[in-house]
Amino acid sequence: MPSVFCSERRVEFCETDAAGIAHFSSLIIYMEQAEHALLRSLGLSVASSSFGASWPRVRVECDFISPAKFEDVLSLQTTIALLGTKSVTYQHRLSIGSTVIATGKVTSVCCSRLDGSMTSIIIPPHIRELLIQYVGATVG
């Protein structure tokens, strides 16, 4: 059975606009932070030094549904919509209690940075094995 990775975070004052509502750009940061938390839970990092990899983002989608305000505690549910040969597309659902505030997707590409440049590489088998448990799960 596919897994859903769940995390929480609080809306900080610096992430809000003059009305005290989380700025749209903060939603993308929340999704990226959920990705980082998922990777850390697997003993990985977005900037792995073990094989000189990094995971730059190449595509972001975000649909705003309802506002989040300063001090709100957000629940973030993360799954993998697509696990490609060289990329991962994470699917996110952000909510406050039962109210969904946003949904989105972020695509990251596995890249080598050993020679000083960013070159896409095949996702190593040991990482693919860890990520596969989140493929195909539905959030909600």
CSV table of C-alpha atoms in Angstrom, one decimal:
chain,number,residue,atom,x,y,z
A,1,MET,CA,0.0,0.0,0.0
A,2,PRO,CA,1.5,3.4,-1.0
A,3,SER,CA,2.3,5.8,1.9
A,4,VAL,CA,1.5,9.4,2.4
A,5,PHE,CA,4.2,11.5,4.2
A,6,CYS,CA,2.7,13.9,6.7
A,7,SER,CA,4.4,16.9,8.3
A,8,GLU,CA,3.4,20.1,10.0
A,9,ARG,CA,4.6,23.6,10.2
A,10,ARG,CA,3.4,26.9,11.5
A,11,VAL,CA,2.8,30.0,9.4
A,12,GLU,CA,5.5,32.6,10.4
A,13,PHE,CA,4.9,36.3,10.5
A,14,CYS,CA,7.6,37.0,7.9
A,15,GLU,CA,5.7,34.7,5.4
A,16,THR,CA,2.5,36.9,5.5
A,17,ASP,CA,1.3,40.0,3.7
A,18,ALA,CA,-0.1,43.1,5.2
A,19,ALA,CA,-3.4,41.4,5.9
A,20,GLY,CA,-1.7,38.6,7.9
A,21,ILE,CA,-2.3,36.0,5.2
A,22,ALA,CA,0.4,33.7,4.0
A,23,HIS,CA,1.8,35.0,0.8
A,24,PHE,CA,1.3,32.8,-2.3
A,25,SER,CA,5.1,32.4,-2.7
A,26,SER,CA,5.2,30.9,0.8
A,27,LEU,CA,3.0,28.0,-0.3
A,28,ILE,CA,5.8,26.9,-2.7
A,29,ILE,CA,8.3,27.1,0.1
A,30,TYR,CA,6.1,25.0,2.3
A,31,MET,CA,6.0,22.3,-0.4
A,32,GLU,CA,9.7,22.4,-0.8
A,33,GLN,CA,10.1,22.0,3.0
A,34,ALA,CA,7.8,19.0,2.9
A,35,GLU,CA,10.0,17.4,0.3
A,36,HIS,CA,13.1,18.0,2.4
A,37,ALA,CA,11.3,16.5,5.5
A,38,LEU,CA,10.3,13.4,3.5
A,39,LEU,CA,13.9,13.0,2.3
A,40,ARG,CA,15.3,13.5,5.8
A,41,SER,CA,12.9,10.9,7.1
A,42,LEU,CA,14.5,8.4,4.7
A,43,GLY,CA,18.0,9.3,5.7
A,44,LEU,CA,18.5,11.4,2.6
A,45,SER,CA,19.1,15.0,1.8
A,46,VAL,CA,18.2,17.3,-1.1
A,47,ALA,CA,22.0,18.1,-1.2
A,48,SER,CA,23.5,14.6,-0.7
A,49,SER,CA,27.2,14.6,-0.3
A,50,SER,CA,27.5,10.8,-0.5
A,51,PHE,CA,27.4,10.8,-4.3
A,52,GLY,CA,27.6,14.5,-5.0
A,53,ALA,CA,23.9,14.9,-6.0
A,54,SER,CA,21.5,17.7,-5.8
A,55,TRP,CA,17.8,18.0,-6.7
A,56,PRO,CA,17.0,21.2,-8.5
A,57,ARG,CA,13.4,22.0,-9.2
A,58,VAL,CA,12.4,22.3,-12.8
A,59,ARG,CA,8.6,22.7,-12.5
A,60,VAL,CA,6.2,24.0,-9.9
A,61,GLU,CA,2.4,24.0,-9.8
A,62,CYS,CA,0.3,25.5,-7.0
A,63,ASP,CA,-3.4,26.1,-6.7
A,64,PHE,CA,-4.5,28.5,-4.0
A,65,ILE,CA,-7.8,27.4,-2.4
A,66,SER,CA,-8.2,29.1,1.0
A,67,PRO,CA,-6.0,31.5,3.0
A,68,ALA,CA,-3.6,30.5,5.8
A,69,LYS,CA,-2.9,33.2,8.4
A,70,PHE,CA,-0.1,34.0,10.8
A,71,GLU,CA,0.2,31.3,13.6
A,72,ASP,CA,-2.0,28.8,11.7
A,73,VAL,CA,-0.6,25.2,11.9
A,74,LEU,CA,-0.5,23.6,8.5
A,75,SER,CA,-0.7,19.9,7.8
A,76,LEU,CA,1.3,18.9,4.7
A,77,GLN,CA,0.6,15.6,2.9
A,78,THR,CA,3.2,14.6,0.4
A,79,THR,CA,3.2,11.7,-2.1
A,80,ILE,CA,5.0,11.0,-5.4
A,81,ALA,CA,2.9,11.5,-8.5
A,82,LEU,CA,5.6,10.3,-10.8
A,83,LEU,CA,9.0,8.6,-10.2
A,84,GLY,CA,10.8,8.9,-13.5
A,85,THR,CA,14.3,7.7,-14.5
A,86,LYS,CA,15.9,11.0,-13.5
A,87,SER,CA,13.2,13.0,-11.9
A,88,VAL,CA,10.6,12.9,-9.1
A,89,THR,CA,7.3,14.8,-9.1
A,90,TYR,CA,6.0,15.3,-5.6
A,91,GLN,CA,2.3,16.0,-5.0
A,92,HIS,CA,1.3,18.1,-2.0
A,93,ARG,CA,-1.8,19.0,-0.1
A,94,LEU,CA,-1.7,21.7,2.4
A,95,SER,CA,-4.5,22.1,5.0
A,96,ILE,CA,-5.6,23.6,8.2
A,97,GLY,CA,-7.7,21.0,10.0
A,98,SER,CA,-10.2,19.8,7.4
A,99,THR,CA,-9.8,22.9,5.2
A,100,VAL,CA,-7.6,22.5,2.2
A,101,ILE,CA,-5.6,25.7,1.5
A,102,ALA,CA,-3.6,24.6,-1.5
A,103,THR,CA,-2.5,21.8,-3.7
A,104,GLY,CA,0.5,21.5,-5.8
A,105,LYS,CA,3.3,19.6,-7.5
A,106,VAL,CA,7.0,20.1,-7.6
A,107,THR,CA,9.3,18.2,-10.0
A,108,SER,CA,12.9,17.8,-9.0
A,109,VAL,CA,15.7,16.3,-11.1
A,110,CYS,CA,18.5,14.2,-9.7
A,111,CYS,CA,21.8,15.9,-10.8
A,112,SER,CA,25.5,15.3,-10.3
A,113,ARG,CA,27.5,18.2,-9.1
A,114,LEU,CA,30.8,16.4,-8.7
A,115,ASP,CA,32.6,18.1,-11.6
A,116,GLY,CA,31.3,21.6,-10.7
A,117,SER,CA,28.4,21.5,-13.2
A,118,MET,CA,24.8,20.3,-12.9
A,119,THR,CA,24.2,17.3,-15.0
A,120,SER,CA,21.1,15.1,-14.8
A,121,ILE,CA,21.7,11.5,-13.8
A,122,ILE,CA,19.7,8.4,-13.3
A,123,ILE,CA,18.3,8.2,-9.8
A,124,PRO,CA,20.5,5.7,-7.9
A,125,PRO,CA,18.7,2.4,-7.2
A,126,HIS,CA,19.0,2.7,-3.4
A,127,ILE,CA,17.2,6.1,-3.5
A,128,ARG,CA,14.6,4.8,-5.9
A,129,GLU,CA,13.9,1.9,-3.5
A,130,LEU,CA,13.3,4.4,-0.6
A,131,LEU,CA,11.0,6.7,-2.7
A,132,ILE,CA,8.9,4.0,-4.3
A,133,GLN,CA,6.7,3.6,-1.2
A,134,TYR,CA,5.2,7.1,-1.8
A,135,VAL,CA,4.3,6.5,-5.5
A,136,GLY,CA,0.6,6.2,-6.2
A,137,ALA,CA,-0.7,7.2,-2.8
A,138,THR,CA,-3.6,9.6,-2.7
A,139,VAL,CA,-3.8,12.6,-0.4
A,140,GLY,CA,-7.0,13.5,1.2
